Amino acid sequence: MAFGPLPEIPMWVVYPILFIGFFISFVYLLIIFFKKDREMVKHIAKDIFFIIPIKNGAGHIEKCIEHLMTQNYDKKITILIVNDASTDNTEEICRDLARKYHSKDRRILIISKEKSTGNKASVLNFGLKYLFSKHKDELKNSLIAPLDSDTYLPSDTLETLVPHLGHEDVLAVTTWMLPANEKKFLAKMQKIEYLMTSFYRYLLGRIDAVCIAPAFTIFKAEAFKKIGYYDEKTLTEDFEMALRVNSFHYKIIFRDKPIKTDVPETFKSLKKQRVRWWYGTYQDVIKYRHLVSPKYGAIGTFFLPVTVILGTFIMLFAATLAIYSASFQVTNIVRELALGVIPRFELNIDFFTVSLFLSDPKIIMGLFALLLSILFLIYAANKVGEKVKLADYLIFVFVYGWLLILFCLEATIKYIFKLKTTW
């Protein structure tokens, strides 16, 4: 007995999904061709305070500090390392680095928490409270830059980004993130993911719709007095902070100056990170649902309602269809085996079959969408001088992409049923 075809997916399901995808792509194309970056305010340079939360980071903190100490920046740089109750020799290494790099315009401060909360936001707030209590006068007209301890800045990062903070309505500036470790399979996939995500954020920056303040962001010090410290109840404090900036009608600039960060290399660590990201996204979107409004510009009319809310719904719907299709296949196989029939899988490839396949409107639109995404990838890679193999991208689309959707599905289930998710 030949194995039957999958059940036909109704057109009223397929075409709206494709239409929404093309609509989002069309908006990004319009931004590429018709919107320009903001002009930066020249000759803006201020003292800057880095806050580096760290827990058992002995393996990478020295590299992080070395990159900060080589910045081509003529103002004072202070690095505050907040040791979150590390159990390795992180603090010892940090104190050695403080002695090694101490100078008139460069210094390293170290404070330690006796007990870890397992929450990055609480560690950042611990550092912020220390700065505003012990270095209050120095913070006047200065900058504060939270930085992950496994993130590394090229030497011209500060001189490139800081001038964009000269605008009155801008509270922060951030930039492209790319993997520092990109040899293993999962890291290669994340390189493509980070490249495309940063590219779309860069385009959103052209329409003042940036809603992320990731592993490295530079804030005006006054920002934390105007809008408050980090929310310790959310699992994605960077997304929450960015939404809060926009809720106060301030902006975040996103520039095309790539920096590198270490990314997960194992399935377990990747899954934990992505489930946390999605869970936190749900927390923050619910909290800031009032931003879905024309009075918040492109944030409220495009980014949140279309790319985040509608985009997430489409992903979950696609995952549901995939699970249903797989279940249908398995059920058929089990049923035929129970009847004593060995299922046969037939694959007939001829000119007529191929022509019929390629004449399907769904296939035509799908291939066009794939081609468009490849063009976006090429544009993004050229923008920051990166190279990506086409074979890697196809694996990213047809394999890794579904993995991300399953992570999203797990986070959705955990959020709905209030299951515990931690850092």
Coordinates of C-alpha atoms in Angstrom, one line a residue:
M1 CA 0.0 0.0 0.0
A2 CA 1.4 3.4 -0.9
F3 CA 1.6 6.0 1.8
G4 CA -1.0 8.7 1.4
P5 CA -0.2 12.4 1.1
L6 CA -0.4 14.8 3.9
P7 CA -3.7 16.5 4.4
E8 CA -4.2 19.6 2.4
I9 CA -3.6 22.8 4.4
P10 CA -6.5 25.2 3.7
M11 CA -5.6 28.2 1.5
W12 CA -7.1 30.6 4.0
V13 CA -4.4 29.5 6.4
V14 CA -1.4 29.5 4.0
Y15 CA -1.9 32.8 2.1
P16 CA -2.5 35.1 5.1
I17 CA 0.8 33.8 6.6
L18 CA 2.7 34.4 3.3
F19 CA 1.1 37.8 2.9
I20 CA 2.1 38.9 6.4
G21 CA 5.7 37.7 5.8
F22 CA 5.9 39.6 2.5
F23 CA 4.4 42.7 4.1
I24 CA 7.1 42.7 6.8
S25 CA 9.8 42.2 4.1
F26 CA 8.3 45.0 2.0
V27 CA 8.5 47.4 5.0
Y28 CA 12.2 46.5 5.5
L29 CA 12.8 47.0 1.8
L30 CA 11.3 50.5 2.0
I31 CA 13.5 51.3 5.0
I32 CA 16.6 50.2 3.1
F33 CA 15.9 52.4 0.1
F34 CA 14.1 55.4 1.6
K35 CA 15.2 55.9 5.3
K36 CA 18.7 57.0 6.3
D37 CA 20.6 56.8 9.6
R38 CA 20.4 59.7 12.0
E39 CA 23.2 62.3 11.7
M40 CA 25.5 62.0 14.7
V41 CA 26.5 65.0 16.8
K42 CA 30.2 65.4 16.4
H43 CA 32.8 66.1 19.2
I44 CA 30.7 64.4 21.9
A45 CA 32.9 62.6 24.4
K46 CA 32.1 61.9 28.1
D47 CA 33.6 59.9 30.9
I48 CA 32.1 56.4 30.8
F49 CA 31.4 53.8 33.6
F50 CA 31.2 50.2 32.5
I51 CA 29.2 47.8 34.7
I52 CA 30.2 44.2 34.2
P53 CA 28.2 41.6 36.1
I54 CA 30.1 38.4 36.5
K55 CA 29.7 35.0 38.1
N56 CA 32.4 32.4 37.7
G57 CA 33.8 34.1 34.6
A58 CA 37.5 33.5 35.2
G59 CA 37.8 32.1 31.7
H60 CA 36.9 35.2 29.8
I61 CA 37.0 38.3 32.0
E62 CA 40.7 39.1 31.2
K63 CA 39.9 39.2 27.5
C64 CA 36.9 41.4 28.1
I65 CA 39.0 43.9 30.1
E66 CA 41.8 43.9 27.6
H67 CA 39.5 45.0 24.9
L68 CA 38.2 47.9 27.1
M69 CA 41.7 49.0 28.0
T70 CA 42.6 49.4 24.3
Q71 CA 39.8 51.7 23.4
N72 CA 40.7 54.8 21.4
Y73 CA 38.9 57.1 23.7
D74 CA 40.3 60.3 25.2
K75 CA 38.0 60.4 28.2
K76 CA 38.1 58.6 31.5
I77 CA 37.0 54.9 31.5
T78 CA 36.0 53.3 34.8
I79 CA 35.2 49.6 34.9
L80 CA 33.0 48.4 37.8
I81 CA 33.1 44.7 38.1
V82 CA 30.2 43.3 40.1
N83 CA 31.1 39.8 41.4
D84 CA 27.9 37.8 41.9
A85 CA 29.2 35.5 44.6
S86 CA 31.6 33.6 42.2
T87 CA 32.9 30.3 43.5
D88 CA 36.0 30.2 41.3
N89 CA 39.0 32.6 41.2
T90 CA 37.1 35.3 39.3
E91 CA 37.6 37.9 42.0
E92 CA 41.4 37.2 42.3
I93 CA 41.8 37.6 38.6
C94 CA 39.8 40.9 38.6
R95 CA 42.0 42.3 41.4
D96 CA 45.1 41.4 39.5
L97 CA 43.7 43.2 36.4
A98 CA 42.8 46.3 38.6
R99 CA 46.5 46.6 39.7
K100 CA 47.8 45.9 36.1
Y101 CA 45.7 48.6 34.4
H102 CA 45.3 51.3 36.9
S103 CA 46.2 54.8 35.5
K104 CA 45.0 58.4 35.5
D105 CA 42.3 57.8 32.9
R106 CA 41.7 54.1 33.3
R107 CA 40.7 52.3 36.5
I108 CA 38.9 49.1 37.6
L109 CA 36.6 49.0 40.7
I110 CA 35.5 45.7 42.2
I111 CA 32.5 45.0 44.4
S112 CA 31.1 41.7 45.5
K113 CA 27.7 40.2 46.4
E114 CA 27.9 37.7 49.3
K115 CA 24.9 35.8 48.0
S116 CA 23.8 35.3 44.4
T117 CA 20.2 35.8 43.3
G118 CA 20.7 34.2 40.0
N119 CA 19.3 37.3 38.3
K120 CA 21.4 39.6 36.1
A121 CA 19.1 42.5 36.7
S122 CA 19.7 42.5 40.5
V123 CA 23.5 42.4 39.9
L124 CA 23.3 45.4 37.5
N125 CA 21.1 47.3 40.0
F126 CA 23.7 46.5 42.7
G127 CA 26.3 48.1 40.6
L128 CA 24.1 51.1 39.7
K129 CA 23.3 51.8 43.3
Y130 CA 26.9 51.7 44.2
L131 CA 27.8 54.2 41.5
F132 CA 25.1 56.6 42.4
S133 CA 26.0 56.5 46.1
K134 CA 29.8 56.4 45.9
H135 CA 30.5 58.3 42.6
K136 CA 27.4 60.6 42.3
D137 CA 29.4 63.7 41.4
E138 CA 31.4 61.9 38.8
L139 CA 28.3 60.6 37.1
K140 CA 27.1 64.1 36.2
N141 CA 27.2 64.4 32.4
S142 CA 28.7 60.9 32.2
L143 CA 27.8 57.6 30.5
I144 CA 27.0 54.2 31.9
A145 CA 27.5 51.0 29.8
P146 CA 26.3 47.6 31.1
L147 CA 28.5 45.0 29.5
D148 CA 28.4 41.2 29.7
S149 CA 31.7 39.7 30.8
D150 CA 32.0 37.5 27.7
T151 CA 31.6 40.4 25.3
Y152 CA 34.5 42.0 23.5
L153 CA 34.6 45.5 22.0
P154 CA 36.9 46.5 19.1
S155 CA 39.2 49.4 19.9
D156 CA 37.1 52.0 18.0
T157 CA 33.8 51.1 19.5
L158 CA 33.4 54.0 21.9
E159 CA 34.6 56.7 19.5
T160 CA 32.1 55.4 17.0
L161 CA 29.1 55.0 19.2
V162 CA 29.3 57.8 21.8
P163 CA 28.8 60.8 19.4
H164 CA 25.2 59.5 18.6
L165 CA 24.2 60.3 22.2
G166 CA 24.3 64.0 21.5
H167 CA 20.6 64.0 20.5
E168 CA 18.3 65.3 23.2
D169 CA 15.7 62.6 22.7
V170 CA 18.2 59.7 22.7
L171 CA 19.0 57.9 26.0
A172 CA 21.0 55.0 24.7
V173 CA 23.0 53.6 21.8
T174 CA 23.7 50.0 21.0
T175 CA 25.1 48.0 18.1
W176 CA 25.4 44.7 16.2
M177 CA 26.2 41.6 18.1
L178 CA 28.0 38.7 16.5
P179 CA 29.4 35.4 17.9
A180 CA 33.0 35.4 19.0
N181 CA 33.1 31.6 18.9
E182 CA 31.8 30.4 15.5
K183 CA 33.5 27.1 14.8
K184 CA 31.0 24.6 16.2
F185 CA 27.7 23.8 14.4
L186 CA 25.4 25.6 16.9
A187 CA 27.7 28.7 16.9
K188 CA 27.6 28.8 13.1
M189 CA 23.9 28.8 13.2
Q190 CA 23.8 31.5 15.8
K191 CA 26.2 33.6 13.6
I192 CA 23.5 33.7 11.0
E193 CA 20.8 34.3 13.6
Y194 CA 22.7 37.2 15.2
L195 CA 23.6 38.6 11.8
M196 CA 20.0 38.8 10.6
T197 CA 18.6 39.9 14.0
S198 CA 21.1 42.7 14.2
F199 CA 20.4 43.7 10.6
Y200 CA 16.6 44.0 11.2
R201 CA 17.3 46.0 14.4
Y202 CA 19.6 48.2 12.5
L203 CA 16.8 48.9 10.0
L204 CA 14.3 49.5 12.8
G205 CA 16.8 52.0 14.2
R206 CA 16.3 54.1 11.0
I207 CA 12.6 54.5 12.0
D208 CA 13.3 55.0 15.7
A209 CA 11.9 51.6 16.6
V210 CA 14.8 49.9 18.5
C211 CA 13.4 47.9 21.4
I212 CA 16.5 46.0 22.7
A213 CA 19.4 47.0 24.8
P214 CA 21.5 43.8 24.6
A215 CA 24.9 42.6 26.1
F216 CA 26.4 46.0 25.5
T217 CA 24.5 49.3 25.5
I218 CA 25.7 52.8 26.4
F219 CA 23.2 54.9 28.4
K220 CA 23.4 58.5 29.5
A221 CA 23.8 58.3 33.2
E222 CA 20.7 60.5 33.7
A223 CA 18.6 57.7 32.1
F224 CA 18.5 55.7 35.2
K225 CA 17.3 58.7 37.2
K226 CA 14.6 59.5 34.6
I227 CA 13.2 56.0 34.0
G228 CA 14.6 53.9 36.9
Y229 CA 16.8 50.9 37.4
Y230 CA 16.4 47.4 35.9
D231 CA 13.3 45.4 36.5
E232 CA 14.3 42.4 38.6
K233 CA 11.1 40.5 38.0
T234 CA 11.6 39.9 34.3
L235 CA 13.9 37.3 32.7
T236 CA 14.9 39.7 29.8
E237 CA 15.9 42.9 31.6
D238 CA 17.5 44.3 28.4
F239 CA 14.2 44.1 26.4
E240 CA 12.2 45.5 29.3
M241 CA 14.6 48.4 29.7
A242 CA 14.4 49.2 26.0
L243 CA 10.6 49.1 26.1
R244 CA 10.7 51.4 29.1
V245 CA 12.9 53.9 27.3
N246 CA 10.4 54.1 24.5
S247 CA 7.5 54.3 26.9
F248 CA 9.0 57.5 28.2
H249 CA 9.2 58.7 24.5
Y250 CA 13.0 58.5 24.4
K251 CA 14.9 56.7 21.7
I252 CA 17.7 54.1 21.3
I253 CA 20.1 54.5 18.5
F254 CA 21.3 51.3 16.7
R255 CA 24.6 51.5 14.8
D256 CA 26.4 49.2 12.5
K257 CA 29.6 48.7 14.5
P258 CA 29.8 44.9 15.2
I259 CA 31.1 43.6 18.5
K260 CA 31.6 40.0 19.5
T261 CA 30.2 37.9 22.3
D262 CA 30.5 34.3 23.3
V263 CA 27.4 32.2 22.4
P264 CA 26.1 28.8 23.7
E265 CA 27.8 25.8 22.1
T266 CA 25.7 23.0 23.5
F267 CA 22.1 22.2 22.9
K268 CA 21.3 22.3 26.6
S269 CA 22.7 25.8 27.2
L270 CA 21.1 27.1 23.9
K271 CA 17.7 25.8 24.9
K272 CA 17.9 27.3 28.4
Q273 CA 18.9 30.7 27.0
R274 CA 16.2 30.8 24.3
V275 CA 13.4 29.6 26.4
R276 CA 14.3 32.3 28.9
W277 CA 14.4 34.9 26.2
W278 CA 10.9 34.0 24.9
Y279 CA 9.5 33.7 28.4
G280 CA 10.9 37.2 29.2
T281 CA 9.5 38.5 25.9
Y282 CA 6.0 37.4 27.0
Q283 CA 6.5 39.1 30.4
D284 CA 7.6 42.4 28.8
V285 CA 5.1 42.5 26.0
I286 CA 2.2 42.0 28.4
K287 CA 3.7 44.7 30.7
Y288 CA 4.1 47.2 27.9
R289 CA 1.0 46.3 25.8
H290 CA 0.0 50.0 26.0
L291 CA 2.9 50.8 23.6
V292 CA 0.8 49.2 20.8
S293 CA -0.5 52.7 19.8
P294 CA 0.2 55.2 17.0
K295 CA 1.4 57.7 19.6
Y296 CA 4.5 55.6 20.1
G297 CA 5.4 55.8 16.4
A298 CA 6.8 52.7 14.6
I299 CA 7.2 50.9 17.9
G300 CA 3.4 50.9 18.3
T301 CA 2.3 50.5 14.7
F302 CA 4.9 48.1 13.3
F303 CA 7.5 46.6 15.7
L304 CA 5.3 45.3 18.6
P305 CA 2.0 44.5 16.8
V306 CA 3.4 43.1 13.6
T307 CA 6.9 41.7 14.1
V308 CA 6.7 40.7 17.7
I309 CA 3.0 39.8 18.4
L310 CA 1.9 38.7 15.0
G311 CA 5.2 37.2 14.1
T312 CA 5.2 35.1 17.3
F313 CA 1.7 33.9 16.6
I314 CA 2.7 32.8 13.1
M315 CA 5.7 30.9 14.4
L316 CA 3.6 29.1 17.0
F317 CA 0.9 28.3 14.4
A318 CA 3.6 26.9 12.0
A319 CA 4.9 24.8 14.9
T320 CA 1.4 23.5 15.6
L321 CA 0.9 22.6 11.9
A322 CA 4.3 20.8 11.8
I323 CA 3.4 18.8 15.0
Y324 CA 0.0 18.0 13.5
S325 CA 1.5 16.8 10.2
A326 CA 4.1 14.7 12.0
S327 CA 1.4 13.2 14.2
F328 CA -0.7 12.4 11.2
Q329 CA 2.2 10.6 9.6
V330 CA 3.0 8.5 12.7
T331 CA -0.7 7.6 13.2
N332 CA -1.0 6.4 9.7
I333 CA 2.2 4.3 10.0
V334 CA 1.0 2.8 13.3
R335 CA -2.4 2.0 11.9
E336 CA -1.0 0.3 8.8
L337 CA 1.4 -1.7 10.9
A338 CA -1.4 -2.8 13.1
L339 CA -3.2 -4.1 10.0
G340 CA -0.2 -6.0 9.0
V341 CA 0.7 -3.7 6.1
I342 CA 4.2 -2.5 5.6
P343 CA 4.0 1.2 4.5
R344 CA 5.7 2.0 1.2
F345 CA 7.2 5.5 0.5
E346 CA 7.2 6.3 -3.1
L347 CA 9.2 9.1 -4.7
N348 CA 8.5 9.7 -8.3
I349 CA 10.5 12.4 -9.9
D350 CA 9.8 13.3 -13.6
F351 CA 9.4 16.5 -15.6
F352 CA 5.6 16.5 -15.2
T353 CA 5.8 16.1 -11.4
V354 CA 8.5 18.8 -11.0
S355 CA 6.5 21.2 -13.3
L356 CA 3.3 20.5 -11.3
F357 CA 5.2 21.1 -8.0
L358 CA 6.8 24.4 -9.2
S359 CA 3.5 25.7 -10.6
D360 CA 1.9 25.6 -7.1
P361 CA 1.4 29.2 -6.0
K362 CA 2.4 28.3 -2.4
I363 CA 5.7 26.9 -3.7
I364 CA 6.3 29.9 -6.0
M365 CA 5.8 32.3 -3.1
G366 CA 7.9 30.2 -0.7
L367 CA 10.8 30.1 -3.2
F368 CA 10.5 33.9 -3.7
A369 CA 10.5 34.4 0.1
L370 CA 13.7 32.2 0.4
L371 CA 15.4 34.2 -2.4
L372 CA 14.4 37.5 -0.7
S373 CA 15.8 36.3 2.6
I374 CA 19.1 35.3 0.9
L375 CA 19.3 38.8 -0.5
F376 CA 18.8 40.3 2.9
L377 CA 21.5 38.0 4.3
I378 CA 24.0 39.1 1.6
Y379 CA 23.2 42.7 2.3
A380 CA 23.6 42.2 6.1
A381 CA 26.9 40.3 5.7
N382 CA 28.4 42.9 3.4
K383 CA 27.3 45.7 5.8
V384 CA 29.6 44.4 8.5
G385 CA 32.2 42.5 6.5
E386 CA 31.1 39.0 7.4
K387 CA 30.9 35.9 5.3
V388 CA 28.3 33.2 5.4
K389 CA 28.1 30.0 3.4
L390 CA 24.9 29.4 1.5
A391 CA 24.8 25.8 2.7
D392 CA 24.9 27.0 6.3
Y393 CA 22.1 29.4 5.6
L394 CA 19.9 26.6 4.1
I395 CA 20.5 24.5 7.2
F396 CA 19.7 27.5 9.3
V397 CA 16.3 28.0 7.5
F398 CA 15.2 24.4 7.2
V399 CA 16.6 22.9 10.4
Y400 CA 17.8 25.4 13.0
G401 CA 14.8 27.7 12.4
W402 CA 12.5 24.9 13.5
L403 CA 14.6 24.3 16.5
L404 CA 14.1 28.0 17.5
I405 CA 10.3 27.6 17.0
L406 CA 10.2 24.6 19.3
F407 CA 12.0 26.6 21.9
C408 CA 9.4 29.3 21.5
L409 CA 6.7 26.7 21.9
E410 CA 8.2 25.4 25.1
A411 CA 8.5 28.9 26.5
T412 CA 4.8 29.6 25.6
I413 CA 3.6 26.5 27.4
K414 CA 5.7 27.4 30.4
Y415 CA 4.4 31.0 30.4
I416 CA 0.8 29.9 30.1
F417 CA 1.0 27.4 32.9
K418 CA 3.3 29.5 35.0
L419 CA 6.0 26.9 35.1
K420 CA 9.3 27.9 36.6
T421 CA 12.0 29.3 34.3
T422 CA 15.2 30.8 35.6
W423 CA 18.5 32.2 34.5

